[in-house]
């Protein structure tokens, strides 16, 4: 019986450790992904065209929204439309 308990304990700890490492790795990918870099650059250009001062907090929030929505829906245009609306409401633009 003790052998089974040890195996379960080791398995659970391994699972928890692997899960935490995986979450941290995915967070790093999200922040430095090519898609995120293009999003930030495009956001800057759109702000300049609209003659609005660039704000990094707004850009980060918008691009995070875009990545999440794109992953959910696999639709570039739907993600853009939804996140533009959310950003306008959230930051009173």
Coordinates of N, CA and C in Angstrom, one line a residue:
X1 N 0.8 -1.2 0.0 CA 0.0 0.0 0.0 C 0.9 1.3 0.0
X2 N 1.9 1.3 0.8 CA 2.8 2.4 0.8 C 3.5 2.7 -0.5
X3 N 3.8 1.7 -1.2 CA 4.4 1.8 -2.6 C 3.5 2.6 -3.5
X4 N 2.2 2.2 -3.5 CA 1.2 2.9 -4.3 C 1.0 4.3 -3.9
X5 N 1.0 4.6 -2.6 CA 0.9 6.0 -2.2 C 2.1 6.8 -2.6
X6 N 3.3 6.3 -2.6 CA 4.5 7.0 -3.0 C 4.4 7.3 -4.5
X7 N 3.9 6.3 -5.3 CA 3.8 6.5 -6.7 C 2.8 7.6 -7.0
X8 N 1.7 7.6 -6.3 CA 0.7 8.6 -6.5 C 1.2 10.0 -6.2
X9 N 1.9 10.0 -5.0 CA 2.5 11.3 -4.6 C 3.5 11.8 -5.6
X10 N 4.4 11.0 -6.1 CA 5.4 11.4 -7.1 C 4.7 11.9 -8.4
X11 N 3.7 11.1 -8.8 CA 2.9 11.5 -10.0 C 2.3 12.8 -9.9
X12 N 1.6 13.1 -8.8 CA 0.9 14.3 -8.5 C 1.9 15.5 -8.5
X13 N 3.0 15.3 -7.8 CA 4.0 16.4 -7.7 C 4.6 16.7 -9.1
X14 N 4.9 15.6 -9.9 CA 5.4 15.8 -11.2 C 4.4 16.5 -12.1
X15 N 3.2 16.2 -12.0 CA 2.1 16.8 -12.8 C 2.0 18.3 -12.4
X16 N 2.0 18.6 -11.2 CA 1.9 20.0 -10.7 C 3.1 20.8 -11.2
X17 N 4.3 20.3 -11.0 CA 5.5 20.9 -11.4 C 5.5 21.2 -12.9
X18 N 5.2 20.2 -13.7 CA 5.2 20.3 -15.2 C 4.1 21.3 -15.6
X19 N 3.0 21.3 -14.9 CA 1.9 22.3 -15.3 C 2.4 23.7 -15.0
X20 N 3.1 24.0 -13.9 CA 3.6 25.3 -13.6 C 4.6 25.7 -14.6
X21 N 5.5 24.9 -15.0 CA 6.6 25.2 -15.9 C 6.0 25.5 -17.3
X22 N 5.0 24.7 -17.7 CA 4.3 24.9 -18.9 C 3.6 26.3 -19.0
X23 N 3.0 26.7 -17.9 CA 2.3 27.9 -17.9 C 3.3 29.1 -18.0
X24 N 4.4 29.0 -17.3 CA 5.4 30.1 -17.4 C 6.0 30.1 -18.8
X25 N 6.2 29.0 -19.4 CA 6.8 29.0 -20.8 C 5.8 29.6 -21.8
X26 N 4.5 29.3 -21.7 CA 3.5 29.8 -22.6 C 3.4 31.3 -22.4
X27 N 3.5 31.8 -21.2 CA 3.5 33.3 -20.9 C 4.7 34.0 -21.6
X28 N 5.8 33.4 -21.5 CA 7.0 34.0 -22.2 C 6.8 34.0 -23.7
X29 N 6.3 32.9 -24.3 CA 6.0 32.9 -25.7 C 5.1 34.0 -26.1
X30 N 4.0 34.2 -25.3 CA 3.0 35.2 -25.6 C 3.6 36.6 -25.7
X31 N 4.5 36.9 -24.7 CA 5.1 38.2 -24.7 C 6.1 38.5 -25.8
X32 N 6.7 37.5 -26.3 CA 7.8 37.7 -27.3 C 7.5 37.1 -28.6
X33 N 6.2 36.7 -28.9 CA 5.9 36.1 -30.1 C 6.0 37.1 -31.3
X34 N 6.2 36.6 -32.4 CA 6.2 37.4 -33.6 C 4.9 38.1 -33.8
X35 N 3.8 37.4 -33.6 CA 2.5 38.0 -33.7 C 2.3 39.2 -32.8
X36 N 2.8 39.0 -31.5 CA 2.7 40.1 -30.6 C 3.5 41.3 -31.0
X37 N 4.7 41.1 -31.5 CA 5.6 42.2 -32.0 C 4.9 42.9 -33.2
X38 N 4.3 42.2 -34.1 CA 3.6 42.8 -35.2 C 2.4 43.6 -34.7
X39 N 1.7 43.0 -33.8 CA 0.5 43.7 -33.2 C 0.9 45.0 -32.6
X40 N 2.0 45.0 -31.8 CA 2.4 46.3 -31.1 C 2.8 47.3 -32.2
X41 N 3.5 46.9 -33.2 CA 4.0 47.8 -34.3 C 2.8 48.4 -35.0
X42 N 1.8 47.5 -35.4 CA 0.6 48.0 -36.1 C -0.2 48.9 -35.2
X43 N -0.3 48.6 -33.9 CA -1.0 49.5 -33.0 C -0.4 50.9 -33.0
X44 N 1.0 50.9 -32.9 CA 1.6 52.2 -32.9 C 1.3 53.0 -34.2
X45 N 1.3 52.3 -35.3 CA 1.0 53.0 -36.6 C -0.4 53.5 -36.6
X46 N -1.3 52.7 -36.1 CA -2.8 53.1 -36.1 C -3.0 54.3 -35.2
X47 N -2.3 54.3 -34.1 CA -2.4 55.5 -33.1 C -1.9 56.7 -33.8
X48 N -0.7 56.6 -34.5 CA -0.2 57.8 -35.1 C -1.1 58.3 -36.2
X49 N -1.7 57.4 -37.0 CA -2.6 57.8 -38.1 C -3.8 58.5 -37.5
X50 N -4.3 58.1 -36.3 CA -5.4 58.7 -35.7 C -5.0 59.9 -34.8
X51 N -3.7 60.3 -34.9 CA -3.2 61.4 -34.1 C -3.5 61.3 -32.6
X52 N -3.3 60.1 -32.1 CA -3.5 59.8 -30.7 C -2.1 59.4 -30.1
X53 N -1.8 59.9 -29.0 CA -0.5 59.6 -28.4 C -0.4 58.1 -28.1
X54 N 0.7 57.5 -28.4 CA 0.9 56.1 -28.2 C 1.0 55.8 -26.7
X55 N 0.3 54.8 -26.2 CA 0.3 54.4 -24.8 C 0.6 52.9 -24.7
X56 N 1.7 52.5 -24.1 CA 2.2 51.1 -24.1 C 1.2 50.2 -23.3
X57 N 0.5 50.7 -22.3 CA -0.4 49.9 -21.5 C -1.6 49.6 -22.4
X58 N -2.1 50.5 -23.2 CA -3.2 50.3 -24.1 C -2.8 49.3 -25.2
X59 N -1.6 49.5 -25.7 CA -1.1 48.6 -26.8 C -1.0 47.1 -26.3
X60 N -0.4 47.0 -25.1 CA -0.3 45.6 -24.5 C -1.6 45.0 -24.2
X61 N -2.5 45.7 -23.7 CA -3.9 45.2 -23.4 C -4.6 44.8 -24.7
X62 N -4.5 45.6 -25.7 CA -5.1 45.3 -27.0 C -4.5 44.1 -27.7
X63 N -3.2 44.0 -27.6 CA -2.5 42.9 -28.3 C -2.8 41.6 -27.5
X64 N -2.8 41.7 -26.2 CA -3.2 40.5 -25.4 C -4.6 40.0 -25.7
X65 N -5.5 40.9 -25.9 CA -6.9 40.6 -26.3 C -6.9 39.9 -27.6
X66 N -6.1 40.5 -28.6 CA -6.1 40.0 -29.9 C -5.6 38.5 -29.9
X67 N -4.5 38.3 -29.2 CA -3.9 36.9 -29.2 C -4.9 35.9 -28.6
X68 N -5.6 36.3 -27.5 CA -6.6 35.4 -26.9 C -7.7 35.1 -27.8
X69 N -8.3 36.2 -28.4 CA -9.4 36.0 -29.3 C -9.0 35.2 -30.6
X70 N -7.8 35.5 -31.1 CA -7.4 34.8 -32.3 C -7.2 33.3 -32.0
X71 N -6.7 33.0 -30.8 CA -6.6 31.6 -30.5 C -7.9 30.9 -30.3
X72 N -8.9 31.6 -29.7 CA -10.2 31.1 -29.5 C -11.0 30.8 -30.8
X73 N -10.9 31.8 -31.7 CA -11.8 31.8 -32.9 C -11.1 31.5 -34.2
X74 N -9.8 31.5 -34.2 CA -9.0 31.4 -35.5 C -9.4 32.3 -36.6
X75 N -9.9 33.5 -36.2 CA -10.3 34.5 -37.1 C -9.6 35.8 -36.8
X76 N -8.7 36.2 -37.7 CA -8.0 37.5 -37.6 C -8.9 38.7 -37.5
X77 N -9.8 38.7 -38.4 CA -10.7 39.9 -38.5 C -11.7 40.0 -37.3
X78 N -12.2 38.9 -36.8 CA -13.1 38.9 -35.7 C -12.3 39.3 -34.4
X79 N -11.1 38.9 -34.3 CA -10.3 39.2 -33.1 C -10.0 40.7 -33.2
X80 N -9.7 41.3 -34.3 CA -9.4 42.7 -34.5 C -10.6 43.5 -34.1
X81 N -11.8 43.2 -34.7 CA -13.0 43.9 -34.4 C -13.4 43.9 -33.0
X82 N -13.4 42.7 -32.3 CA -13.7 42.6 -30.9 C -12.8 43.4 -30.0
X83 N -11.5 43.3 -30.3 CA -10.5 44.0 -29.4 C -10.5 45.5 -29.6
X84 N -10.8 45.9 -30.8 CA -10.9 47.4 -31.0 C -12.1 47.9 -30.2
X85 N -13.2 47.3 -30.2 CA -14.4 47.7 -29.5 C -14.1 47.7 -28.0
X86 N -13.5 46.6 -27.5 CA -13.2 46.5 -26.1 C -12.2 47.6 -25.6
X87 N -11.2 47.8 -26.4 CA -10.2 48.9 -26.1 C -10.8 50.2 -26.1
X88 N -11.7 50.5 -27.1 CA -12.3 51.8 -27.1 C -13.2 52.0 -25.8
X89 N -13.9 51.0 -25.4 CA -14.7 51.1 -24.2 C -13.9 51.2 -22.9
X90 N -12.9 50.4 -22.8 CA -12.1 50.3 -21.6 C -11.2 51.6 -21.4
X91 N -10.7 52.1 -22.5 CA -9.8 53.3 -22.3 C -10.4 54.6 -22.8
X92 N -11.7 54.6 -23.1 CA -12.5 55.8 -23.5 C -11.8 56.5 -24.7
X93 N -11.6 55.7 -25.7 CA -11.0 56.3 -26.9 C -12.0 56.7 -28.0

